[in-house]
Coordinates of C-alpha atoms and ligand atoms in Angstrom, one line a residue:
M1 CA 4.9 -39.7 16.1
K2 CA 2.5 -40.3 13.5
H3 CA -0.7 -38.8 14.1
C4 CA -3.9 -39.7 13.7
L5 CA -5.0 -39.9 10.3
L6 CA -8.4 -39.7 11.0
L7 CA -8.2 -36.5 13.0
F8 CA -6.5 -35.2 9.5
S9 CA -9.4 -36.3 7.6
C10 CA -12.1 -34.8 9.4
S11 CA -13.6 -32.4 7.6
L12 CA -14.1 -28.7 8.4
V13 CA -17.8 -28.9 10.2
I14 CA -17.8 -27.8 13.3
T15 CA -19.0 -25.6 16.2
I16 CA -18.3 -22.8 14.1
Q17 CA -20.0 -19.2 14.3
A18 CA -22.6 -18.1 11.3
Q19 CA -20.2 -15.2 11.2
Q20 CA -17.5 -17.3 8.4
T21 CA -17.2 -18.9 5.9
T22 CA -14.2 -19.6 5.5
H23 CA -11.2 -21.6 6.4
P24 CA -11.9 -21.0 10.5
I25 CA -7.5 -21.5 10.9
R26 CA -6.5 -18.5 9.8
I27 CA -2.5 -18.4 8.9
N28 CA -0.2 -16.0 7.0
Q29 CA -1.0 -17.9 4.2
E30 CA 2.8 -17.4 2.6
G31 CA 4.6 -18.9 5.2
Y32 CA 6.2 -18.2 8.7
Y33 CA 10.5 -17.2 9.0
V34 CA 12.2 -20.3 10.4
Q35 CA 13.2 -18.3 13.4
G36 CA 10.4 -15.5 13.6
P37 CA 6.9 -15.2 15.8
K38 CA 4.3 -17.6 14.6
V39 CA 0.8 -17.6 15.4
A40 CA -2.8 -18.9 13.8
A41 CA -6.2 -17.9 14.7
V42 CA -8.5 -20.5 15.0
V43 CA -12.2 -18.8 14.6
G44 CA -15.3 -20.1 16.5
N45 CA -16.1 -21.5 19.6
I46 CA -14.4 -24.0 20.1
P47 CA -13.7 -26.9 22.3
A48 CA -10.6 -28.2 21.6
T49 CA -7.2 -27.1 24.0
D50 CA -4.4 -28.4 22.1
F51 CA -2.9 -28.2 18.6
Y52 CA -1.0 -29.8 16.4
I53 CA 1.8 -28.8 13.6
V54 CA 1.7 -32.2 11.0
D55 CA 4.3 -32.3 8.1
A56 CA 2.0 -31.5 4.6
G57 CA 3.5 -34.1 2.9
R58 CA 4.0 -37.7 5.9
K59 CA 1.3 -35.9 7.9
D60 CA 3.7 -36.5 10.7
T61 CA 3.2 -34.3 13.9
V62 CA 6.2 -32.5 14.6
Y63 CA 4.9 -30.1 17.1
K64 CA 2.0 -29.8 19.5
G65 CA 1.1 -26.4 21.5
K66 CA -1.5 -25.2 24.0
L67 CA -4.4 -23.1 22.6
S68 CA -5.1 -19.9 24.3
E69 CA -8.2 -18.8 26.2
T70 CA -10.8 -18.1 23.8
K71 CA -10.7 -14.3 22.9
Q72 CA -13.5 -12.1 21.9
S73 CA -12.7 -10.1 19.1
A74 CA -12.9 -6.2 19.8
N75 CA -14.0 -5.5 15.8
S76 CA -16.6 -7.8 15.3
S77 CA -18.7 -10.8 16.8
L78 CA -15.7 -13.6 16.4
Q79 CA -14.0 -15.4 18.7
T80 CA -10.7 -17.1 18.5
K81 CA -8.2 -19.2 20.0
L82 CA -4.6 -18.6 19.0
A83 CA -2.1 -21.0 18.3
D84 CA 1.1 -19.9 18.9
F85 CA 4.1 -22.1 18.0
S86 CA 6.7 -19.3 17.6
T87 CA 8.8 -21.7 19.6
F88 CA 8.9 -24.5 16.1
R89 CA 11.5 -23.7 14.0
R90 CA 12.0 -26.2 11.1
P91 CA 12.1 -25.3 7.5
G92 CA 9.5 -26.9 5.4
N93 CA 5.8 -27.8 5.0
F94 CA 3.3 -28.1 7.5
R95 CA -0.2 -28.0 8.4
L96 CA -1.9 -26.9 11.8
L97 CA -4.5 -29.4 13.3
V98 CA -7.4 -28.6 15.2
P99 CA -9.3 -31.6 16.4
G100 CA -12.7 -30.9 16.0
V101 CA -12.0 -28.2 13.4
G102 CA -9.3 -30.1 11.2
P103 CA -6.2 -29.2 9.1
S104 CA -5.3 -25.9 8.1
Y105 CA -4.3 -24.7 4.1
V106 CA 0.0 -25.6 4.3
F107 CA 1.8 -23.3 5.1
R108 CA 5.6 -22.4 4.8
V109 CA 8.5 -22.9 7.4
A110 CA 11.0 -20.5 5.2
N111 CA 13.8 -18.2 5.3
Q112 CA 12.9 -15.0 3.0
A113 CA 9.8 -16.2 3.5
H114 CA 8.0 -12.8 2.1
H115 CA 10.6 -12.4 -0.6
A116 CA 7.6 -13.8 -3.5
A117 CA 5.2 -11.3 -2.1
A118 CA 7.8 -8.6 -2.1
V119 CA 8.7 -9.0 -5.4
A120 CA 4.8 -9.5 -7.1
L121 CA 3.8 -6.3 -4.6
L122 CA 6.4 -4.3 -6.4
K123 CA 5.6 -5.6 -9.7
G124 CA 1.8 -4.8 -9.4
F125 CA 3.1 -1.8 -10.3
Y126 CA 4.5 -2.1 -13.8
Y127 CA 1.0 -3.9 -14.5
Q128 CA -0.7 -0.6 -13.5
R129 CA 1.5 1.1 -16.3
V130 CA -1.1 3.3 -18.9
S131 CA 0.7 3.8 -22.3
M132 CA 2.8 0.9 -23.2
P133 CA 2.2 -2.6 -23.8
L134 CA 2.8 -5.3 -21.5
E135 CA 4.7 -7.9 -23.3
E136 CA 4.6 -11.7 -22.8
K137 CA 7.8 -12.2 -21.5
Y138 CA 7.0 -9.5 -18.8
A139 CA 3.4 -9.7 -17.9
G140 CA 3.1 -13.8 -18.5
K141 CA -0.7 -14.4 -19.3
W142 CA -1.7 -11.0 -18.1
H143 CA 0.1 -9.6 -21.0
R144 CA -1.8 -6.8 -23.1
P145 CA -1.4 -3.6 -25.6
A146 CA -1.0 -0.5 -24.3
G147 CA -3.2 1.7 -22.4
H148 CA -4.1 5.1 -22.8
P149 CA -1.8 6.8 -24.8
D150 CA -2.5 10.1 -23.2
R151 CA -0.6 12.0 -26.0
T152 CA -3.5 14.2 -26.7
V153 CA -4.7 15.3 -23.3
L154 CA -7.4 18.6 -23.4
I155 CA -6.8 21.0 -20.9
H156 CA -10.0 21.4 -19.2
P157 CA -12.0 24.4 -18.6
S158 CA -11.4 24.7 -15.3
A159 CA -7.4 24.7 -15.8
A160 CA -7.6 27.3 -18.4
T161 CA -5.1 29.6 -18.7
E162 CA -4.3 32.9 -21.1
K163 CA -1.1 30.6 -22.6
R164 CA -3.3 27.2 -22.0
P165 CA -6.9 27.7 -23.1
A166 CA -9.5 25.3 -22.5
G167 CA -9.4 22.8 -25.6
T168 CA -5.8 23.4 -26.2
T169 CA -4.0 19.7 -25.8
I170 CA -0.8 18.5 -23.9
S171 CA 0.7 15.6 -23.4
S172 CA 0.8 13.4 -20.8
P173 CA 1.6 9.6 -20.9
G174 CA 2.8 7.4 -19.0
G175 CA 2.0 7.3 -15.1
W176 CA 0.4 4.1 -13.4
Y177 CA -3.2 3.8 -13.4
D178 CA -4.6 5.0 -10.2
A179 CA -6.8 2.1 -9.0
G180 CA -9.1 -0.3 -10.6
D181 CA -10.1 2.8 -12.6
Y182 CA -8.0 4.2 -16.0
N183 CA -7.5 7.5 -13.9
K184 CA -4.3 9.0 -13.0
Y185 CA -4.8 11.6 -9.9
I186 CA -1.8 13.6 -8.3
V187 CA -2.5 13.6 -4.6
N188 CA -3.1 9.6 -4.7
S189 CA 0.6 9.7 -6.6
G190 CA 2.0 11.8 -3.9
I191 CA 1.4 9.9 -1.4
T192 CA 2.2 6.5 -3.6
M193 CA 5.4 7.8 -4.9
G194 CA 6.4 9.2 -1.7
T195 CA 6.7 6.1 0.2
L196 CA 8.1 3.8 -2.6
L197 CA 11.1 6.5 -2.5
S198 CA 11.1 7.0 1.0
A199 CA 11.2 2.1 1.1
Y200 CA 14.1 2.6 -1.6
E201 CA 15.6 5.2 0.9
D202 CA 15.8 3.3 4.3
F203 CA 16.0 -0.3 2.7
T204 CA 18.9 1.1 -0.5
T205 CA 21.1 -1.7 -0.4
Y206 CA 18.3 -4.4 -0.5
F207 CA 16.2 -2.3 -3.3
D208 CA 19.5 -2.4 -5.1
T209 CA 19.3 -6.0 -6.2
L210 CA 16.1 -6.4 -5.8
K211 CA 14.6 -7.6 -9.4
T212 CA 10.8 -7.8 -10.7
N213 CA 11.8 -8.9 -14.6
I214 CA 10.0 -5.4 -15.9
P215 CA 11.4 -4.0 -19.4
E216 CA 14.1 -2.1 -17.8
S217 CA 15.5 -4.6 -15.7
N218 CA 18.9 -4.6 -17.4
N219 CA 19.8 -0.4 -17.3
R220 CA 21.8 -0.4 -14.2
I221 CA 19.1 1.1 -11.4
P222 CA 17.6 -0.9 -9.1
D223 CA 14.3 -2.4 -10.7
L224 CA 12.1 0.0 -7.8
L225 CA 13.6 3.4 -9.4
D226 CA 12.7 2.0 -12.6
E227 CA 9.5 1.8 -11.3
I228 CA 9.2 4.8 -9.6
L229 CA 10.5 6.7 -13.0
Y230 CA 7.8 5.7 -15.2
N231 CA 4.9 7.7 -12.7
L232 CA 7.4 10.3 -12.4
R233 CA 7.9 10.9 -15.8
W234 CA 4.4 11.4 -16.1
M235 CA 4.2 13.3 -13.2
L236 CA 6.7 16.2 -14.4
T237 CA 4.3 16.5 -17.7
M238 CA 1.5 17.5 -15.1
Q239 CA 3.0 20.6 -14.1
D240 CA 2.2 24.1 -16.0
P241 CA 5.2 25.1 -17.2
Y242 CA 4.1 28.8 -17.7
D243 CA 3.5 28.8 -13.6
G244 CA 4.4 25.7 -12.0
G245 CA 1.0 24.7 -10.9
V246 CA 0.0 21.1 -11.1
Y247 CA -3.3 19.9 -12.4
N248 CA -5.4 17.5 -10.2
K249 CA -5.9 14.7 -12.3
C250 CA -5.3 13.3 -15.9
T251 CA -8.5 11.6 -16.5
N252 CA -11.5 11.1 -18.4
A253 CA -14.9 12.7 -17.7
A254 CA -16.3 9.7 -16.3
F255 CA -14.8 6.4 -15.4
D256 CA -14.9 3.8 -18.1
G257 CA -17.1 0.5 -18.2
M258 CA -15.5 -3.0 -17.1
V259 CA -13.3 -2.8 -20.3
M260 CA -9.6 -3.4 -20.9
P261 CA -7.3 -0.5 -20.6
G262 CA -7.4 1.5 -24.2
V263 CA -10.7 0.5 -25.6
T264 CA -12.2 3.4 -25.1
K265 CA -10.8 6.4 -26.6
L266 CA -13.0 8.9 -24.9
P267 CA -11.4 12.3 -24.9
R268 CA -9.0 12.9 -21.5
Y269 CA -8.3 15.8 -19.5
V270 CA -6.3 17.6 -16.8
V271 CA -8.3 19.4 -14.6
Q272 CA -8.0 22.5 -12.2
K273 CA -4.7 23.0 -10.4
G274 CA -4.8 22.5 -7.0
T275 CA -2.6 23.5 -3.4
A276 CA -2.7 19.9 -2.4
A277 CA -1.7 18.4 -5.5
T278 CA 1.0 20.9 -6.0
L279 CA 2.4 20.5 -3.2
D280 CA 2.0 16.6 -3.1
F281 CA 4.4 17.1 -6.2
A282 CA 6.9 19.2 -4.9
A283 CA 7.6 16.8 -2.6
V284 CA 7.8 13.9 -4.5
M285 CA 10.2 16.0 -6.8
A286 CA 12.2 17.3 -4.0
Q287 CA 12.6 13.8 -2.6
A288 CA 13.1 12.0 -6.4
A289 CA 16.4 14.8 -7.3
R290 CA 17.5 13.4 -3.7
I291 CA 17.9 10.0 -4.8
Y292 CA 18.0 10.0 -8.4
K293 CA 21.2 12.1 -7.9
R294 CA 23.2 8.9 -7.2
F295 CA 22.3 8.0 -11.3
K296 CA 23.5 10.8 -12.7
K297 CA 25.2 8.8 -15.3
Q298 CA 22.3 6.5 -16.2
L299 CA 19.6 10.0 -15.8
P300 CA 21.9 13.0 -16.4
G301 CA 19.8 16.1 -15.8
L302 CA 17.0 14.5 -14.5
S303 CA 17.5 14.8 -10.4
D304 CA 18.5 18.8 -11.4
S305 CA 15.0 18.9 -13.2
C306 CA 13.1 17.4 -10.6
L307 CA 14.6 20.1 -7.9
A308 CA 13.8 22.7 -10.2
A309 CA 10.1 21.3 -10.4
A310 CA 10.0 21.1 -7.2
K311 CA 11.0 24.3 -6.3
R312 CA 8.8 26.0 -9.1
A313 CA 5.7 24.2 -7.5
W314 CA 6.9 25.6 -4.3
Q315 CA 6.6 29.1 -5.4
W316 CA 3.1 28.5 -6.9
A317 CA 2.1 27.1 -4.1
L318 CA 3.7 30.7 -2.1
T319 CA 1.1 32.5 -4.3
Y320 CA -2.1 29.6 -3.8
P321 CA -1.7 28.6 -0.1
D322 CA -5.3 27.5 -0.2
L323 CA -6.6 26.4 -3.5
V324 CA -9.2 23.4 -2.7
Y325 CA -9.7 21.0 -6.1
D326 CA -13.7 20.9 -5.1
Q327 CA -14.9 18.7 -7.7
D328 CA -19.0 19.3 -7.5
K329 CA -18.3 22.8 -7.5
M330 CA -16.1 23.0 -10.3
N331 CA -19.2 21.0 -11.6
T332 CA -21.2 23.8 -11.6
I333 CA -18.9 26.4 -13.4
H334 CA -17.0 24.1 -15.9
K335 CA -18.5 21.5 -18.6
P336 CA -18.3 18.7 -19.0
A337 CA -18.6 17.8 -15.4
V338 CA -15.6 15.7 -14.2
T339 CA -17.6 12.9 -11.9
T340 CA -14.0 11.0 -11.7
G341 CA -12.5 10.7 -8.0
G342 CA -12.1 13.4 -6.2
Y343 CA -8.7 13.1 -3.7
G344 CA -10.5 16.6 -2.6
D345 CA -8.6 17.1 0.4
R346 CA -9.6 20.1 2.4
N347 CA -6.4 20.5 4.9
F348 CA -2.8 21.4 3.4
G349 CA -1.0 21.8 6.5
D350 CA 0.3 18.3 6.3
E351 CA 0.9 19.0 2.8
W352 CA 2.9 22.0 3.3
F353 CA 4.9 20.0 6.1
W354 CA 5.9 16.9 3.8
A355 CA 6.9 19.5 0.8
A356 CA 9.0 21.6 3.2
A357 CA 10.6 18.6 4.9
E358 CA 11.6 16.9 1.5
L359 CA 12.9 20.3 -0.1
M360 CA 15.1 20.9 3.5
A361 CA 16.3 17.4 2.9
T362 CA 17.6 17.9 -0.5
T363 CA 18.8 21.5 -0.1
G364 CA 19.9 21.8 3.2
E365 CA 18.2 25.3 2.5
K366 CA 16.6 27.2 5.7
A367 CA 13.9 28.9 3.5
Y368 CA 11.5 25.8 4.7
N369 CA 12.2 26.0 8.7
D370 CA 9.5 28.1 9.4
I371 CA 7.4 26.5 8.0
I372 CA 8.8 23.3 9.4
T373 CA 8.7 24.7 12.7
K374 CA 5.4 25.5 12.7
E375 CA 3.9 22.2 11.5
L376 CA 6.2 20.2 14.1
R377 CA 3.4 21.0 17.2
S378 CA 0.8 19.1 14.8
P379 CA -0.6 15.8 15.9
L380 CA 1.0 12.8 14.5
T381 CA -1.3 10.3 12.8
I382 CA -0.9 7.1 10.2
P383 CA -0.6 8.4 6.5
S384 CA -3.0 8.2 4.2
W385 CA -3.9 10.3 1.0
A386 CA -5.6 13.3 2.5
N387 CA -2.7 13.4 5.1
V388 CA 0.8 12.8 4.1
R389 CA 2.4 15.0 7.7
M390 CA 3.6 11.8 9.0
L391 CA 6.2 11.2 5.7
G392 CA 7.7 14.4 6.8
Y393 CA 8.2 12.9 10.1
Y394 CA 9.9 10.1 8.4
T395 CA 12.5 12.3 5.9
L396 CA 13.0 14.3 8.9
L397 CA 14.6 11.7 11.0
R398 CA 16.0 10.3 8.4
V399 CA 18.2 12.3 6.5
G400 CA 17.2 16.1 7.5
K401 CA 17.9 16.0 11.2
Q402 CA 20.0 19.3 11.2
A403 CA 16.1 21.3 11.1
I404 CA 14.4 19.9 13.8
D405 CA 15.0 18.7 17.7
A406 CA 15.8 15.1 16.5
A407 CA 15.4 14.2 20.2
A408 CA 12.0 15.2 20.9
L409 CA 11.1 14.5 17.2
K410 CA 12.1 10.8 18.5
K411 CA 10.8 10.9 21.4
R412 CA 7.5 11.6 19.8
L413 CA 7.4 8.8 16.9
L414 CA 8.5 6.1 20.1
Y415 CA 5.6 7.3 22.2
F416 CA 2.9 7.4 19.1
A417 CA 3.9 4.0 17.3
D418 CA 4.2 2.2 21.2
E419 CA 0.5 2.6 20.9
F420 CA 0.7 0.2 18.2
T421 CA 2.7 -2.4 20.3
K422 CA -0.4 -3.6 21.9
T423 CA -1.3 -6.8 20.3
K424 CA -2.3 -9.0 23.2
G425 CA -5.5 -8.5 23.5
S426 CA -6.3 -9.2 20.0
A427 CA -8.0 -11.7 18.7
F428 CA -5.7 -11.9 15.9
Y429 CA -2.8 -11.0 17.6
T430 CA -2.6 -8.6 14.6
V431 CA -1.7 -4.2 15.2
M432 CA -4.6 -3.8 13.0
G433 CA -7.8 -3.8 14.5
R434 CA -6.2 -2.1 17.7
F435 CA -8.7 1.0 17.0
R436 CA -12.1 0.0 14.8
T437 CA -11.7 3.2 12.9
D438 CA -8.9 1.0 11.3
F439 CA -11.4 -0.6 9.1
V440 CA -12.0 2.5 6.7
W441 CA -12.0 2.3 2.8
G442 CA -9.0 1.4 2.0
S443 CA -8.3 -0.8 5.6
S444 CA -5.8 -3.1 4.1
S445 CA -3.3 0.1 3.9
V446 CA -3.8 1.3 7.3
A447 CA -2.5 -2.2 8.1
A448 CA 0.2 -1.5 6.1
N449 CA 1.0 2.0 7.2
Q450 CA 0.8 1.0 10.8
G451 CA 3.6 -1.3 10.1
I452 CA 5.8 1.3 8.1
L453 CA 5.5 3.2 11.3
L454 CA 6.6 0.2 13.8
I455 CA 9.9 0.0 11.0
N456 CA 10.8 3.7 11.5
A457 CA 10.4 2.9 15.5
F458 CA 12.7 -0.3 14.9
L459 CA 15.4 1.7 12.6
L460 CA 15.4 4.4 15.2
T461 CA 16.1 2.2 18.2
K462 CA 16.8 -1.6 16.9
D463 CA 14.2 -2.6 19.3
K464 CA 12.8 -5.6 18.0
K465 CA 9.7 -5.6 19.9
Y466 CA 8.6 -3.1 16.4
L467 CA 9.8 -5.6 14.0
D468 CA 7.7 -8.1 15.7
N469 CA 4.5 -5.9 15.7
A470 CA 4.7 -4.6 12.0
L471 CA 4.8 -8.5 11.3
T472 CA 1.4 -8.8 13.0
N473 CA 0.2 -6.9 10.2
L474 CA 1.6 -8.3 7.2
D475 CA 0.5 -11.5 8.7
Y476 CA -2.9 -9.7 8.8
L477 CA -3.1 -8.4 4.6
L478 CA -2.1 -12.2 3.7
G479 CA -4.8 -13.7 6.0
R480 CA -5.0 -14.0 9.6
N481 CA -7.9 -12.1 9.8
A482 CA -11.4 -11.8 10.5
T483 CA -11.7 -12.4 6.4
G484 CA -9.9 -15.4 5.9
Y485 CA -8.4 -13.7 2.6
S486 CA -4.9 -13.0 1.9
F487 CA -5.2 -9.4 0.4
V488 CA -2.8 -9.6 -2.5
T489 CA -4.1 -11.2 -5.3
G490 CA -1.5 -14.6 -6.4
I491 CA -0.3 -14.4 -2.7
G492 CA -1.2 -17.5 -0.1
T493 CA -3.6 -19.9 -0.9
Y494 CA -7.1 -18.4 -0.6
S495 CA -6.3 -14.7 -2.0
V496 CA -8.9 -12.5 -3.3
M497 CA -10.1 -13.3 -6.5
H498 CA -12.4 -10.5 -7.9
P499 CA -11.1 -7.1 -7.1
H500 CA -12.8 -4.1 -8.5
H501 CA -10.0 -3.7 -11.1
R502 CA -11.0 -3.4 -14.9
P503 CA -8.1 -5.5 -16.4
S504 CA -8.8 -8.5 -14.4
V505 CA -12.4 -8.6 -15.0
A506 CA -12.2 -7.5 -18.2
D507 CA -9.3 -9.8 -19.3
G508 CA -10.8 -13.3 -20.0
I509 CA -8.0 -15.4 -17.6
A510 CA -9.4 -16.8 -14.1
E511 CA -6.7 -15.4 -11.4
P512 CA -6.6 -11.7 -11.4
V513 CA -3.9 -9.7 -12.4
P514 CA -1.0 -10.5 -9.4
G515 CA 0.2 -8.6 -7.0
L516 CA -2.6 -5.9 -5.7
L517 CA -3.3 -5.5 -2.6
S518 CA -7.3 -5.4 -2.2
G519 CA -8.8 -2.3 0.0
G520 CA -9.6 -4.9 3.0
P521 CA -13.0 -4.6 5.0
N522 CA -14.8 -1.1 5.0
P523 CA -18.4 -1.1 7.1
G524 CA -19.4 2.3 5.3
R525 CA -19.8 -0.2 1.9
Q526 CA -20.3 3.0 0.1
D527 CA -20.7 0.9 -3.2
R528 CA -24.0 -0.9 -2.1
C529 CA -23.0 -4.2 -3.1
K530 CA -24.5 -7.4 -1.4
Y531 CA -21.9 -8.4 1.5
E532 CA -22.3 -11.3 4.1
F533 CA -20.8 -9.9 6.8
T534 CA -21.1 -6.1 8.0
E535 CA -19.2 -6.0 10.9
P536 CA -16.1 -3.6 11.1
E537 CA -13.9 -6.0 10.4
T538 CA -15.5 -8.4 8.3
A539 CA -17.1 -6.0 6.1
F540 CA -15.4 -7.1 3.5
T541 CA -16.5 -9.3 -0.3
D542 CA -14.5 -10.8 -2.8
H543 CA -16.9 -9.1 -5.8
D544 CA -15.8 -6.9 -8.8
C545 CA -18.8 -5.1 -7.8
S546 CA -17.2 -3.7 -4.2
Y547 CA -15.2 -0.5 -4.9
A548 CA -15.4 0.3 -1.4
S549 CA -13.7 -3.1 0.1
N550 CA -12.2 -5.0 -2.4
E551 CA -10.9 -2.7 -5.5
I552 CA -7.1 -2.3 -5.6
A553 CA -5.2 1.3 -5.3
I554 CA -1.1 2.2 -5.7
N555 CA -1.1 4.2 -2.8
W556 CA -2.7 1.3 -1.1
N557 CA -0.1 -1.6 -2.8
A558 CA 3.1 1.1 -2.3
P559 CA 2.7 0.8 1.6
A560 CA 2.5 -3.2 1.6
V561 CA 5.5 -3.0 -0.8
Y562 CA 7.4 -1.3 1.9
L563 CA 6.4 -3.6 4.6
A564 CA 7.1 -6.6 3.3
A565 CA 10.4 -5.6 1.6
A566 CA 11.6 -3.8 4.7
I567 CA 10.8 -7.2 6.8
E568 CA 12.5 -9.5 4.7
A569 CA 15.8 -6.8 4.3
L570 CA 15.6 -6.9 8.4
S571 CA 14.7 -10.4 9.2
K572 CA 18.3 -11.3 9.0
Q573 CA 19.4 -8.5 11.4
V574 CA 17.0 -10.0 13.6
G575 CA 17.5 -13.3 13.9
Y576 CA 13.9 -14.4 12.0
Ligands
LIG1 O1 -9.2 5.8 -1.7 C1 -10.1 6.7 -1.7 C2 -11.0 7.4 -0.2 O2 -10.1 7.3 0.4 C3 -12.0 7.8 -0.2 O3 -13.0 7.3 0.5 C4 -12.8 7.3 -1.5 C5 -14.2 8.1 -2.3 O4 -13.7 9.1 -2.6 O5 -12.1 7.2 -3.1 C6 -11.3 6.3 -2.8 O6 -10.6 6.8 -3.9 C7 -10.9 6.1 -5.2 C8 -10.6 7.4 -6.1 O7 -11.3 8.2 -6.0 C9 -10.6 7.0 -7.4 N1 -9.8 5.9 -8.4 C10 -10.6 4.2 -6.9 C11 -9.5 4.9 -5.5 C12 -10.0 3.4 -5.1 O8 -11.3 3.1 -4.6

């Protein structure tokens, strides 16, 4: 049936609420699986009751459906109607049409609908590499010279020891820039690396063949592990060989300006060691030891070195079980003052638990069981840089079952995950936003980490409902949300263009560096930039001023890699 062209060409005028300027039809801009769930959210006070799917080229109507009743969002004043076209199962390019609203962007219905997103998000890490040039054949138009060499890094007075006095230097090259800034932080590398390593452990077969066109792509190590290795080698330099403690960060004294990496030549420092950094390091090294063991031939000695480093870090932490990195306090004592990111965690129970879980899972040694048993009593939480407890749970259920009552832990995890399967009342049909507190600094990573929880629940039960719910948060990240943006640069029709990311600002290229996940709505608006909307799920501005809502960061990209890749890896199995 040919559908009225008039309808198709009608513009996007309508009774849409003042509270929105982006496209009123919110879709996953990257696409939908042929056999999978397909939902769009139409924002505004919509009189229409029907919707249509039209072929993008010929504009034939290929599907007709009923819009849901009006839904009031719990996280803003927005209202929506949902268009569920899950029973439409034809591959191709389409638009969704709502009378009085107009056509949506073109979207794809395809197998492997998120392959490109998974690859781009992983490739995002390559673009964050610090000390090597990004060559055009890998980086395309975003090629650039090497950033900070970090071969001569000063011991800050806060980190001075007899063997490494203040002002002496160490070499600490490589690693990824943390975010839109040019510093390298161990605490944030911890959760990032744990998440990526877990992605490999959970979806080994998928990642064994996934290529991202990086310089190491032909070295007989999966690209994911090559990418992780670039940061792992840097992390190893951050351990003091004399005592096993780990410096909090390798940093400038103050943030660089909005210039390309390596342009400024200001001194770099490693600063005070701390319990959080050292235990995160121990966990990552223990997990890496387990995973890279398979690649002994390609990487002789690496796995053993990682395990030795993990054990030394653990020993240091036993001596300093509660050493907080308090930057403000540090600055009252030592010069120069350091004003870059703090990642100043104060509660270490979760780091103890995660490190113990990884060390136990790798070594099988009973020495870690007491801490595991003690910490198992604490409540489950969605992970964040300051709370890594869940990473320990995932690992114990994946490979460390001998140390725990696995059945009981599984039950707890599923009980927790079930809280995140209540998409029904949601105005955007996403798990994200179930709680208003989901919208914090880096809220996109909350969505991605909820997705990981649900995927773990799926892996434990094979119950498809968990994957369907995880997918709703990928839909959220890629456009079905209150802002109308795809939060991943370069992915989707209307994705963020001006992230707070120094290379993207300074490189003179219109498109931002691709594959980077924007932080997302954050009503805290700590950057004091101008925000058009300020409610929990709308407090976002695509402006490079906005480090509180539109920065990018490695600990946000990592769970998005996991989520997109896991859904791709499982899509066939669940019949998407
Ligand atoms: O992601 C961090 C967020 O949870 C904190 O509230 C915020 C303020 O301390 O810092 C964020 O991390 C930033 C880090 O300190 C420096 N690099 C950029 C990070 C992302 O904004």
